Amino acid sequence: MDVTDFPDDLVQTQAAWNATYQALAAPRPRDTTALRRRLLLLSVRLWWHPYWETVPSVPAARSELRYLARAHGAVRAA
């Protein structure tokens, strides 16, 4: 599936979700309650984003979004 027209806020939210998840998965994370709350908030924003109402195959698009956000994060880290 070639989906590249994700809204910027959706890609940024997915990237923030990835970063929060990584922080929570790190050894001895600080302030786990705040990280868990942030992960939950970001999950809700991702799940209920209006963009999903316009996509014919939501599962494939969600997978593509996760891939795109990971690639975007890797480019930022480089």
PDB file of C-alpha atoms in Angstrom:
ATOM      1  CA  MET A   1       0.000   0.000   0.000  1.00  0.00           C
ATOM      2  CA  ASP A   2       1.377   3.362  -0.956  1.00  0.00           C
ATOM      3  CA  VAL A   3      -0.054   5.838   1.512  1.00  0.00           C
ATOM      4  CA  THR A   4       1.990   8.987   1.802  1.00  0.00           C
ATOM      5  CA  ASP A   5      -0.731  11.538   2.329  1.00  0.00           C
ATOM      6  CA  PHE A   6      -0.951  11.230   6.105  1.00  0.00           C
ATOM      7  CA  PRO A   7      -1.702  14.511   7.887  1.00  0.00           C
ATOM      8  CA  ASP A   8       1.356  15.958   9.607  1.00  0.00           C
ATOM      9  CA  ASP A   9      -0.322  15.918  13.015  1.00  0.00           C
ATOM     10  CA  LEU A  10      -1.030  12.202  12.664  1.00  0.00           C
ATOM     11  CA  VAL A  11       2.585  11.385  11.780  1.00  0.00           C
ATOM     12  CA  GLN A  12       3.822  13.567  14.651  1.00  0.00           C
ATOM     13  CA  THR A  13       1.436  11.873  17.076  1.00  0.00           C
ATOM     14  CA  GLN A  14       2.666   8.440  15.980  1.00  0.00           C
ATOM     15  CA  ALA A  15       6.288   9.575  16.347  1.00  0.00           C
ATOM     16  CA  ALA A  16       5.510  10.905  19.847  1.00  0.00           C
ATOM     17  CA  TRP A  17       3.827   7.591  20.699  1.00  0.00           C
ATOM     18  CA  ASN A  18       6.952   5.717  19.530  1.00  0.00           C
ATOM     19  CA  ALA A  19       9.240   7.964  21.598  1.00  0.00           C
ATOM     20  CA  THR A  20       7.057   7.607  24.689  1.00  0.00           C
ATOM     21  CA  TYR A  21       6.938   3.846  24.292  1.00  0.00           C
ATOM     22  CA  GLN A  22      10.739   3.717  23.960  1.00  0.00           C
ATOM     23  CA  ALA A  23      11.117   5.847  27.100  1.00  0.00           C
ATOM     24  CA  LEU A  24       8.783   3.547  29.001  1.00  0.00           C
ATOM     25  CA  ALA A  25      10.595   0.427  27.750  1.00  0.00           C
ATOM     26  CA  ALA A  26      14.003   1.737  28.828  1.00  0.00           C
ATOM     27  CA  PRO A  27      15.619   0.203  31.903  1.00  0.00           C
ATOM     28  CA  ARG A  28      14.478   1.980  35.060  1.00  0.00           C
ATOM     29  CA  PRO A  29      12.351   4.689  33.428  1.00  0.00           C
ATOM     30  CA  ARG A  30      11.637   7.781  35.461  1.00  0.00           C
ATOM     31  CA  ASP A  31       8.075   8.859  36.152  1.00  0.00           C
ATOM     32  CA  THR A  32       6.395   5.777  34.714  1.00  0.00           C
ATOM     33  CA  THR A  33       2.939   7.052  35.659  1.00  0.00           C
ATOM     34  CA  ALA A  34       3.340  10.152  33.490  1.00  0.00           C
ATOM     35  CA  LEU A  35       4.717   8.078  30.619  1.00  0.00           C
ATOM     36  CA  ARG A  36       1.814   5.623  30.816  1.00  0.00           C
ATOM     37  CA  ARG A  37      -0.710   8.452  30.885  1.00  0.00           C
ATOM     38  CA  ARG A  38       0.965  10.086  27.881  1.00  0.00           C
ATOM     39  CA  LEU A  39       0.997   6.776  26.005  1.00  0.00           C
ATOM     40  CA  LEU A  40      -2.714   6.339  26.692  1.00  0.00           C
ATOM     41  CA  LEU A  41      -3.515   9.899  25.566  1.00  0.00           C
ATOM     42  CA  LEU A  42      -1.510   9.474  22.363  1.00  0.00           C
ATOM     43  CA  SER A  43      -3.137   6.093  21.713  1.00  0.00           C
ATOM     44  CA  VAL A  44      -6.583   7.674  21.915  1.00  0.00           C
ATOM     45  CA  ARG A  45      -5.544  10.482  19.584  1.00  0.00           C
ATOM     46  CA  LEU A  46      -4.174   7.976  17.077  1.00  0.00           C
ATOM     47  CA  TRP A  47      -7.165   5.667  17.235  1.00  0.00           C
ATOM     48  CA  TRP A  48      -9.843   8.356  16.863  1.00  0.00           C
ATOM     49  CA  HIS A  49      -8.121  10.654  14.364  1.00  0.00           C
ATOM     50  CA  PRO A  50     -10.591  11.791  11.659  1.00  0.00           C
ATOM     51  CA  TYR A  51      -8.199  10.652   8.936  1.00  0.00           C
ATOM     52  CA  TRP A  52      -9.194   7.010   9.483  1.00  0.00           C
ATOM     53  CA  GLU A  53     -12.712   7.722   8.207  1.00  0.00           C
ATOM     54  CA  THR A  54     -11.287   8.506   4.751  1.00  0.00           C
ATOM     55  CA  VAL A  55      -9.099   5.422   4.272  1.00  0.00           C
ATOM     56  CA  PRO A  56     -10.428   2.308   2.495  1.00  0.00           C
ATOM     57  CA  SER A  57      -8.135  -0.113   4.370  1.00  0.00           C
ATOM     58  CA  VAL A  58      -7.574   1.155   7.888  1.00  0.00           C
ATOM     59  CA  PRO A  59      -5.391  -1.736   9.157  1.00  0.00           C
ATOM     60  CA  ALA A  60      -2.995  -1.406   6.225  1.00  0.00           C
ATOM     61  CA  ALA A  61      -2.889   2.381   6.614  1.00  0.00           C
ATOM     62  CA  ARG A  62      -2.173   2.101  10.349  1.00  0.00           C
ATOM     63  CA  SER A  63       0.693  -0.254   9.589  1.00  0.00           C
ATOM     64  CA  GLU A  64       2.047   2.136   6.957  1.00  0.00           C
ATOM     65  CA  LEU A  65       1.796   5.021   9.443  1.00  0.00           C
ATOM     66  CA  ARG A  66       3.825   3.102  12.037  1.00  0.00           C
ATOM     67  CA  TYR A  67       6.463   2.296   9.416  1.00  0.00           C
ATOM     68  CA  LEU A  68       6.586   5.904   8.223  1.00  0.00           C
ATOM     69  CA  ALA A  69       6.893   7.283  11.774  1.00  0.00           C
ATOM     70  CA  ARG A  70       9.725   4.838  12.583  1.00  0.00           C
ATOM     71  CA  ALA A  71      11.548   5.815   9.383  1.00  0.00           C
ATOM     72  CA  HIS A  72      10.964   9.492  10.146  1.00  0.00           C
ATOM     73  CA  GLY A  73      12.385   8.979  13.637  1.00  0.00           C
ATOM     74  CA  ALA A  74      15.434   7.181  12.246  1.00  0.00           C
ATOM     75  CA  VAL A  75      16.122  10.078   9.889  1.00  0.00           C
ATOM     76  CA  ARG A  76      15.903  12.558  12.770  1.00  0.00           C
ATOM     77  CA  ALA A  77      18.340  10.493  14.837  1.00  0.00           C
ATOM     78  CA  ALA A  78      20.891  10.346  12.033  1.00  0.00           C
TER      79      ALA A  78
END
